[in-house]
Structure formats: structure tokens, C-alpha cells
mmCIF file of C-alpha atoms in Angstrom:
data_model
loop_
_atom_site.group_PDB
_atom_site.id
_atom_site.type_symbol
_atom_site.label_atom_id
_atom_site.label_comp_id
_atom_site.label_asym_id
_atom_site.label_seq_id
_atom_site.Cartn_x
_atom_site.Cartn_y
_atom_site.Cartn_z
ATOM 1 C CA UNK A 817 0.000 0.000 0.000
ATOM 2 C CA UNK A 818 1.320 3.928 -0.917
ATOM 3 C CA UNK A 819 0.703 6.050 2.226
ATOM 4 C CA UNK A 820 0.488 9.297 1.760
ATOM 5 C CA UNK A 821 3.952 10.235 3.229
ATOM 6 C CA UNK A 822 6.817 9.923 0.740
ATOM 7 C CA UNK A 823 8.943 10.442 3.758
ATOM 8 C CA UNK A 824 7.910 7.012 5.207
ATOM 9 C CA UNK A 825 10.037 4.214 3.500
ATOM 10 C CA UNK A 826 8.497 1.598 4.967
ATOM 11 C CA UNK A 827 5.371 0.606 6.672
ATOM 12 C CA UNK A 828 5.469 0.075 10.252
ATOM 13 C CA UNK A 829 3.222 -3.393 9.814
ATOM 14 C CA UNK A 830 6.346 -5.156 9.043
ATOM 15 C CA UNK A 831 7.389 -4.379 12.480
ATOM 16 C CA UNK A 832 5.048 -7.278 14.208
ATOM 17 C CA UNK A 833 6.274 -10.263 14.510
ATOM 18 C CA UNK A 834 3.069 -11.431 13.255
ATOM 19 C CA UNK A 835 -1.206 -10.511 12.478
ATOM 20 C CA UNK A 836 -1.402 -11.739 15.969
ATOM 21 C CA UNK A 837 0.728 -9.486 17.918
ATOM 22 C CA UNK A 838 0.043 -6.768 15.143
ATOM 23 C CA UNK A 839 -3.668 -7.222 16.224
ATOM 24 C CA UNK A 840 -2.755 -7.108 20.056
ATOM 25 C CA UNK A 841 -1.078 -4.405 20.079
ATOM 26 C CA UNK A 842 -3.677 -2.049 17.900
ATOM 27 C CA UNK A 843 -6.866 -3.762 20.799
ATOM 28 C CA UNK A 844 -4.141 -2.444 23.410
ATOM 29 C CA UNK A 845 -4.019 1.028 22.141
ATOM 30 C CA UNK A 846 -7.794 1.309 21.018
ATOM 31 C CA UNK A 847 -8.598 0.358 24.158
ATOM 32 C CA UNK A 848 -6.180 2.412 26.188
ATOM 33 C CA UNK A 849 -7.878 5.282 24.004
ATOM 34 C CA UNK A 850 -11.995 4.302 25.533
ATOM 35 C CA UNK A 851 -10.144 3.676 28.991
ATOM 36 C CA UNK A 852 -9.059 7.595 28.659
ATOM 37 C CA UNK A 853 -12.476 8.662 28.007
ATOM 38 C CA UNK A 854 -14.212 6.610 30.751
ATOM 39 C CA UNK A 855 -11.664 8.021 33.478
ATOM 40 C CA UNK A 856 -12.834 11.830 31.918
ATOM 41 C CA UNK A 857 -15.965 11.231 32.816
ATOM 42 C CA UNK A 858 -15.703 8.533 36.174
ATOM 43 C CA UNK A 859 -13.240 10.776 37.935
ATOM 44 C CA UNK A 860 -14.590 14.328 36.103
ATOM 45 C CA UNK A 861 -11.155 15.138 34.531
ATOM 46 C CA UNK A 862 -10.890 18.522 33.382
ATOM 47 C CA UNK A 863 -10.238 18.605 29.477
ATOM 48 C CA UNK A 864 -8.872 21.784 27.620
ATOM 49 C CA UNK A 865 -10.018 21.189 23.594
ATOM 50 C CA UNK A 866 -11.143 18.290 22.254
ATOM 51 C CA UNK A 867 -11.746 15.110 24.149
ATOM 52 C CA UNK A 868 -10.922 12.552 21.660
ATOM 53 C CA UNK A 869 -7.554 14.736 21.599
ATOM 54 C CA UNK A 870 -7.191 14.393 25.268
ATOM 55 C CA UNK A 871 -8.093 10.063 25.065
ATOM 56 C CA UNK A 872 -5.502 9.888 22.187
ATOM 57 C CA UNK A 873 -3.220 11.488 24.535
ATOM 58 C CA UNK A 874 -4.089 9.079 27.255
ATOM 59 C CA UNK A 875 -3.365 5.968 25.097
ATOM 60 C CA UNK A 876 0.164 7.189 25.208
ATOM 61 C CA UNK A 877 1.156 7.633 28.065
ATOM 62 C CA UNK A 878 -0.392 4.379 28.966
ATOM 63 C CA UNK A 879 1.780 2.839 26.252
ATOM 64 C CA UNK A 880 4.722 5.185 27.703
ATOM 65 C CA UNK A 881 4.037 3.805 31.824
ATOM 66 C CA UNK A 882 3.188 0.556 31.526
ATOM 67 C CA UNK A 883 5.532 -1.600 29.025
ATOM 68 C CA UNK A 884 9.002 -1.858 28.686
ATOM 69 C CA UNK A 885 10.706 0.086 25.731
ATOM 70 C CA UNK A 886 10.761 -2.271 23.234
ATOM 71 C CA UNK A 887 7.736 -3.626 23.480
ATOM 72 C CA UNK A 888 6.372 0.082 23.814
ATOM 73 C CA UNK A 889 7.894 1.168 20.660
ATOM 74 C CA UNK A 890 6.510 -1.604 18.630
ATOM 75 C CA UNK A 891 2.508 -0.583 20.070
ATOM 76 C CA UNK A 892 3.180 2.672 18.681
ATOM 77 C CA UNK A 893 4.636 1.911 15.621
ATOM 78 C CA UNK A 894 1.635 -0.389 14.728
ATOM 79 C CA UNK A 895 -0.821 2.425 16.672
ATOM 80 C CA UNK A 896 0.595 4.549 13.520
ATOM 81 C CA UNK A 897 0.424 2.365 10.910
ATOM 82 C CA UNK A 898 -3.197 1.719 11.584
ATOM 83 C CA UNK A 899 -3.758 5.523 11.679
ATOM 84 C CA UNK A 900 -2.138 5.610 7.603
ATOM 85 C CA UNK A 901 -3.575 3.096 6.551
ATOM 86 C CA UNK A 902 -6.829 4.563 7.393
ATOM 87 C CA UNK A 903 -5.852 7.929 5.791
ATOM 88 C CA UNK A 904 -5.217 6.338 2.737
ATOM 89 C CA UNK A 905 -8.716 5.250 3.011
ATOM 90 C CA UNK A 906 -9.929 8.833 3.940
ATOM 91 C CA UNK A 907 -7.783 10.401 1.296
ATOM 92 C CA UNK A 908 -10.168 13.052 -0.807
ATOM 93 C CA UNK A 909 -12.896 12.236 1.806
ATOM 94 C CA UNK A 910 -12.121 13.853 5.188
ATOM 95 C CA UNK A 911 -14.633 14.525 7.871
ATOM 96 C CA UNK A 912 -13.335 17.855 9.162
ATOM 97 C CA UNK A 913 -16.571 17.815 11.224
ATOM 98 C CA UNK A 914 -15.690 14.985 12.978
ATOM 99 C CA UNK A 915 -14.584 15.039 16.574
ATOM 100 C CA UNK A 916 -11.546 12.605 15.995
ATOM 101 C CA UNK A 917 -8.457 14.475 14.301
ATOM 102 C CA UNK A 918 -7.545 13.587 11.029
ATOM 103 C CA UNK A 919 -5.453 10.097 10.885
ATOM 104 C CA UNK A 920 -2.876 11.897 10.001
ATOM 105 C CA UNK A 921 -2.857 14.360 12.616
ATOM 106 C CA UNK A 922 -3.456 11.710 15.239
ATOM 107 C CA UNK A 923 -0.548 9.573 13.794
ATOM 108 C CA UNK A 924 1.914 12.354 14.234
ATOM 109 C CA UNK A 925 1.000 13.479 17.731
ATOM 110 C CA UNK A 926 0.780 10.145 19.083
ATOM 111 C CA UNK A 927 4.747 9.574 17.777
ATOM 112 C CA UNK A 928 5.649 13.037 18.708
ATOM 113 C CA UNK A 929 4.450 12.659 22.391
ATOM 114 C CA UNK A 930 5.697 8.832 22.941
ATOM 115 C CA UNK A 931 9.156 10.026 21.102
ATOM 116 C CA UNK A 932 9.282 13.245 23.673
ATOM 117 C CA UNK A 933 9.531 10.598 26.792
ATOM 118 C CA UNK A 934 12.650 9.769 25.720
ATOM 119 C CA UNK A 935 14.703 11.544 22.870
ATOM 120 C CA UNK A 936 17.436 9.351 22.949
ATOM 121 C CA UNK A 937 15.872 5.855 23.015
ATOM 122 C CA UNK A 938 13.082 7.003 20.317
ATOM 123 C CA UNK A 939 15.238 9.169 18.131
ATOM 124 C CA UNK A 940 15.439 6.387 15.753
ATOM 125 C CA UNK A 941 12.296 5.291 15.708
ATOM 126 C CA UNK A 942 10.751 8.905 15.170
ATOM 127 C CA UNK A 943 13.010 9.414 12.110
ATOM 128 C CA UNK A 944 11.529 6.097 10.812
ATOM 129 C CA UNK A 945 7.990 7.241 11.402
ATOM 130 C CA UNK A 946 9.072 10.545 9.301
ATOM 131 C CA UNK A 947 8.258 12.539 12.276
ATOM 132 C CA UNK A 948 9.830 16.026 10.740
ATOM 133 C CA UNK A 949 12.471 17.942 13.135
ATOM 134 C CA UNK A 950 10.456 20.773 13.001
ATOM 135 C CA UNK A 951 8.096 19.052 15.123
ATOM 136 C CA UNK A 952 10.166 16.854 17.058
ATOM 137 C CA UNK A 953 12.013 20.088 18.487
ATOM 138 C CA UNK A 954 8.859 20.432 20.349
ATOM 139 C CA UNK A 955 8.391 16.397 21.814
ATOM 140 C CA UNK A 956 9.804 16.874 25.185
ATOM 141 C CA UNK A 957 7.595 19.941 26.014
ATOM 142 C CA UNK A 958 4.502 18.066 24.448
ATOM 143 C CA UNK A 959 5.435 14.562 26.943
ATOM 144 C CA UNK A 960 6.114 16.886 29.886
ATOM 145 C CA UNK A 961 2.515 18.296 29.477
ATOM 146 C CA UNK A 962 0.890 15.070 28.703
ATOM 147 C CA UNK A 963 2.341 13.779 31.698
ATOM 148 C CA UNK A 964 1.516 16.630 34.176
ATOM 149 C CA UNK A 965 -2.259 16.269 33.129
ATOM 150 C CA UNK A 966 -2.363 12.054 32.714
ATOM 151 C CA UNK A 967 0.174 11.481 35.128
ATOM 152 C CA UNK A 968 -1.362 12.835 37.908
ATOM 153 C CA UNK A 969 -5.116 11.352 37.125
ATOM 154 C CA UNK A 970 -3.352 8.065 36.572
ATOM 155 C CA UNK A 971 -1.624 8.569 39.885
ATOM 156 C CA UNK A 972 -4.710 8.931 41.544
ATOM 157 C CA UNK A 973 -6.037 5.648 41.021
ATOM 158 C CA UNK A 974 -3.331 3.570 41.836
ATOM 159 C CA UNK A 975 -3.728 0.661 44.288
ATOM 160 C CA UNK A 976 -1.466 -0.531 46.754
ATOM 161 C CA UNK A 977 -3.134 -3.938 46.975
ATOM 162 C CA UNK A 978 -4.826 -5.066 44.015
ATOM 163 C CA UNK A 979 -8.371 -4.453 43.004
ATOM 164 C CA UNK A 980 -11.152 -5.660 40.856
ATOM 165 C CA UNK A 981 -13.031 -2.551 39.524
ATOM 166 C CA UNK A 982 -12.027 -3.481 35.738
ATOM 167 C CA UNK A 983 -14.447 -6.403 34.901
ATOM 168 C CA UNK A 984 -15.105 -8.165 31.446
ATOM 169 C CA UNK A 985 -18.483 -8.516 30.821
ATOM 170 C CA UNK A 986 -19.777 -9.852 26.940
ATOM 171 C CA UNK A 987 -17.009 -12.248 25.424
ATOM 172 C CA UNK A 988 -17.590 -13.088 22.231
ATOM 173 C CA UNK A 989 -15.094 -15.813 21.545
ATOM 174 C CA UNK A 990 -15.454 -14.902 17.364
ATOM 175 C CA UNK A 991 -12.017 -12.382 17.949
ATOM 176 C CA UNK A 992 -10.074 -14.819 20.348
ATOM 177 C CA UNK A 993 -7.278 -12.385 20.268
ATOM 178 C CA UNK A 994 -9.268 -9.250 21.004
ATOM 179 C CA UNK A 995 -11.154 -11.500 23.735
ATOM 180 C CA UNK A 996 -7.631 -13.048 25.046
ATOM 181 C CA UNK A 997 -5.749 -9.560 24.735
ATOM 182 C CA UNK A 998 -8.177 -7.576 27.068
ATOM 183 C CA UNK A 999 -9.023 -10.184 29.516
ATOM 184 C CA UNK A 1000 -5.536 -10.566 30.164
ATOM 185 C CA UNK A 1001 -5.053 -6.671 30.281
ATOM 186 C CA UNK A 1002 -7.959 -6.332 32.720
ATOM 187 C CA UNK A 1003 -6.322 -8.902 34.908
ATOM 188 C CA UNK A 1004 -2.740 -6.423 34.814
ATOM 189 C CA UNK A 1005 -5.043 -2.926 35.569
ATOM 190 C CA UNK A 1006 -6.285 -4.683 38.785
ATOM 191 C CA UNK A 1007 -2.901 -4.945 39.831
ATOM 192 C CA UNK A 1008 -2.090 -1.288 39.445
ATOM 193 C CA UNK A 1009 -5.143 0.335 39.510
ATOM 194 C CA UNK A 1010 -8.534 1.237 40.915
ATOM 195 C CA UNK A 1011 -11.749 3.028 40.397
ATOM 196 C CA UNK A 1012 -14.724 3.792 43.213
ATOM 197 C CA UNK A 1013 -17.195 2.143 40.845
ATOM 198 C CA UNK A 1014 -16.515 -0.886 38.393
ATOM 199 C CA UNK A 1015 -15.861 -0.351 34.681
ATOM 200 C CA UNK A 1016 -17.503 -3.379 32.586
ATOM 201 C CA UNK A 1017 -15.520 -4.060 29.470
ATOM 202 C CA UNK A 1018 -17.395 -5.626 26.756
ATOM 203 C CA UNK A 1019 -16.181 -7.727 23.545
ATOM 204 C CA UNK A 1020 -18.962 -8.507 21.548
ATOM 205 C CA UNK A 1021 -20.235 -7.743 17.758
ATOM 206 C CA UNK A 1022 -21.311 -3.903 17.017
ATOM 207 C CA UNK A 1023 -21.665 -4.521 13.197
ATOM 208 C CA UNK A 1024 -18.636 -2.101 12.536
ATOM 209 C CA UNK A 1025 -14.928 -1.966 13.489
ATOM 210 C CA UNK A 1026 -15.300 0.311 16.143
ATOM 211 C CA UNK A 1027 -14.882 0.812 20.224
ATOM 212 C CA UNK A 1028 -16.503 2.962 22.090
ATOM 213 C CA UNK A 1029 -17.330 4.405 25.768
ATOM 214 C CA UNK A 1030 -20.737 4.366 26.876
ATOM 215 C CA UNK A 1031 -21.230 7.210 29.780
ATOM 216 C CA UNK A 1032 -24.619 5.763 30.152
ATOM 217 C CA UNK A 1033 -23.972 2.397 30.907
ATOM 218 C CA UNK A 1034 -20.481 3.643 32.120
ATOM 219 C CA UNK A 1035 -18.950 0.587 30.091
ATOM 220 C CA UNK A 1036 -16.753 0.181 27.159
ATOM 221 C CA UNK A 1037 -16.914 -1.783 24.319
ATOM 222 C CA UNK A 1038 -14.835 -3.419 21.771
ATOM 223 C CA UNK A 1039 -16.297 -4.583 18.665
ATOM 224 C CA UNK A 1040 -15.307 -7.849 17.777
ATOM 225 C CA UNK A 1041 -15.500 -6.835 13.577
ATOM 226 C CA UNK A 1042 -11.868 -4.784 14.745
ATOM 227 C CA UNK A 1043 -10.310 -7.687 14.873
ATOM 228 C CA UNK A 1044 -10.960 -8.557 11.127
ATOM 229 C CA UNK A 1045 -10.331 -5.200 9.935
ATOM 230 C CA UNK A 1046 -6.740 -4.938 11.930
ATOM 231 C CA UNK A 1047 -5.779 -8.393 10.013
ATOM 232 C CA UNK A 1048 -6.843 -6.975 6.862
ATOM 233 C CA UNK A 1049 -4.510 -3.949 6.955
ATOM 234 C CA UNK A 1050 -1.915 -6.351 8.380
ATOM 235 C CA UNK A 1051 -1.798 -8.597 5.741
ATOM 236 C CA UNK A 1052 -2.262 -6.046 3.222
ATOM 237 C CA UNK A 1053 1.104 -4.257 4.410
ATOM 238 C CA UNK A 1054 0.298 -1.620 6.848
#
């Protein structure tokens, strides 16, 4: 597939070891991204701007706090190659009305904040992402304010002893990895983290790739058709 950066020589999908990992990485990061938006409302973060801005923002420094380098490096590199892939698909057809950024907007800041944790480590791996030195002059201010807003509200709901306010409800076994990927990642937030009410995590058919928040219900869900959709681009080449 041709992105639409000539800058980027390769595509990042090559990166995974295979669809499997390429998959579990992508449910880590989508999720991470519904997980921001249910702590905005549960715990009545303040946001400045856009919210999905502020849950895309969240997703990294989850990425950034909870895996070792390596392994956090390769989530964002396939976090970005999702994000081109679906601006290719957008390309002539952009909904500037939309809430979410632009893919490509979103695929930039989420390398230029992970990169700004750690200029040396990521140097490389920015420069392979194409992330321009114009922008990357800025990283480390962007990470330090990601981390002074995130930080602190992830701070606030750490546990001492572990907890068990992240439950999986629906588990639709037609995405095994999806299902296997957050049940295990439920298991790990327990350890770390808790909230004053439960959050009920749900993997179950919505008819569309898609995952979403529900304040109402004050659940998330992950379609099980995201699974599919993150092979697809996977086997196609990023």
C-alpha cells in the first residue's frame, strides 16, 4: 500500500512479529484510548479542547508507563500504521466535522508525544515514522505536558493492593485475540489500579470496526469486527 507520506520508507506493519501481535497491540491502544475517556468522565477530569484529543493522549502515556521500551515502541509503531492506513482510506474524503483528528494528525502526535519521553531511546524510531524535526524540536515539552495532566489522574487511582473494579463482561469468543488480549489486560489494571465504581468491558459484535465508551452504561466496548479489519490492513502491508 502507498501512504500518503513519501517520507515514510516503509510501513510500520512489518514491524510485528506477526497478524497476531500486530492485532494485540492495535486492541491495546484502542482500548487504552476508551479507557481515557471513561476516566474523563468517572473521575470528572478537566479537558482543555477536544476530548478525543485528550483520550488519544491518554493511550500514550499508557503505552509510555506501563511496558518496557521495546515492546512500547513496537505498540506505537503499529498504533501509527493503523492511523495511515486509514488515511489512505480517507484520502479526498475527510470529515473535518468529525470530533476525531484527522489520521494523520493523530498519527503524528501520538509519535511526537511517545518520542518526547525519551529523545534518545526514540530518536530512531521517530526518524523512521518521518516525524519532521520541526516538530520533534517540540516532543519533550509536548510529553512533559501530557504527563503533568495524565500522570497525575493516573496517579490517583493507583492501588497498593490489588483491586477488581475493571471487569469483562460480553465475550464473544469470534475475535479470540481481542477477547484473550483484554481479559488478560484487565487482569494487569487490577494490579495497578482502581476506580470507586466498576468499569464493565465488553467484547462482543457492534456490526462495525469500532470501540466505544458508553457514559450511560459507564462501560466500554470493543467490537469484535476490529479484529478482522486490523488483520486486513496487516496482511495487506500496513
Amino acid at each position: 500500500m502507498k501512504y500518503l507520506f513519501p517520507c515514510l520508507l516503509i510501513g510500520t506493519a512489518a514491524q510485528a512479529q506477526d497478524a497476531e501481535e500486530y492485532v494485540r497491540d492495535n486492541t491495546l491502544a484502542i482500548f487504552y484510548h476508551e479507557l481515557g475517556h471513561a476516566l474523563i468522565d468517572l473521575r470528572q477530569l478537566p479537558i482543555f479542547g477536544q476530548e478525543e484529543d485528550a483520550a488519544d493522549v491518554a493511550s500514550v502515556m499508557l503505552m509510555h508507563m506501563l511496558y518496557e521500551e521495546e515492546a512500547a515502541q513496537a505498540m506505537v509503531m503499529a498504533t501509527g500504521d493503523v492511523f495511515l492506513a486509514e488515511a489512505q482510506q480517507d484520502a479526498g474524503d475527510i470529515a473535518f466535522w468529525d470530533t476525531h483528528g484527522a489520521n494523520e494528525q493523530r498519527y503524528y502526535n501520538t509519535v511526537c508525544i511517545f518520542a518526547g519521553g525519551d529523545m534518545n531511546a526514540r530518536a530512531e524510531m521517530a526518524e523512521t515514522m518521518g516525524l519532521p524535526q520541526e516538530r520533534a524540536d517540540w516532543c519533550e515539552i509536548e510529553f512533559d505536558q501530557a504527563s503533568f495532566s495524565w500522570g497525575n489522574a493516573l496517579d490517583e487511582i493507583a492501588v497498593q493492593q490489588p483491586s477488581s473494579t475493571f471487569v469483562l463482561g460480553a465475550q464473544d469468543e469470534s475475535a479470540p485475540i481481542m477477547l484473550n488480549t483484554i481479559r488478560e489486560e484487565l487482569t494487569a489494571l487490577n494490579q495497578d489500579f482502581g476506580l470507586d465504581n466498576p468499569l464493565m468491558v465488553n467484547v462482543e459484535s457492534c456490526g462495525e470496526a469500532n470501540a466505544f465508551y458508553d457514559p450511560e452504561t459507564k462501560s466500554i466496548t470493543m467490537c469484535t469486527e476490529f479484529e478482522a479489519h486490523l488483520v486486513g490492513i496487516y496482511e495487506s502491508g500496513g
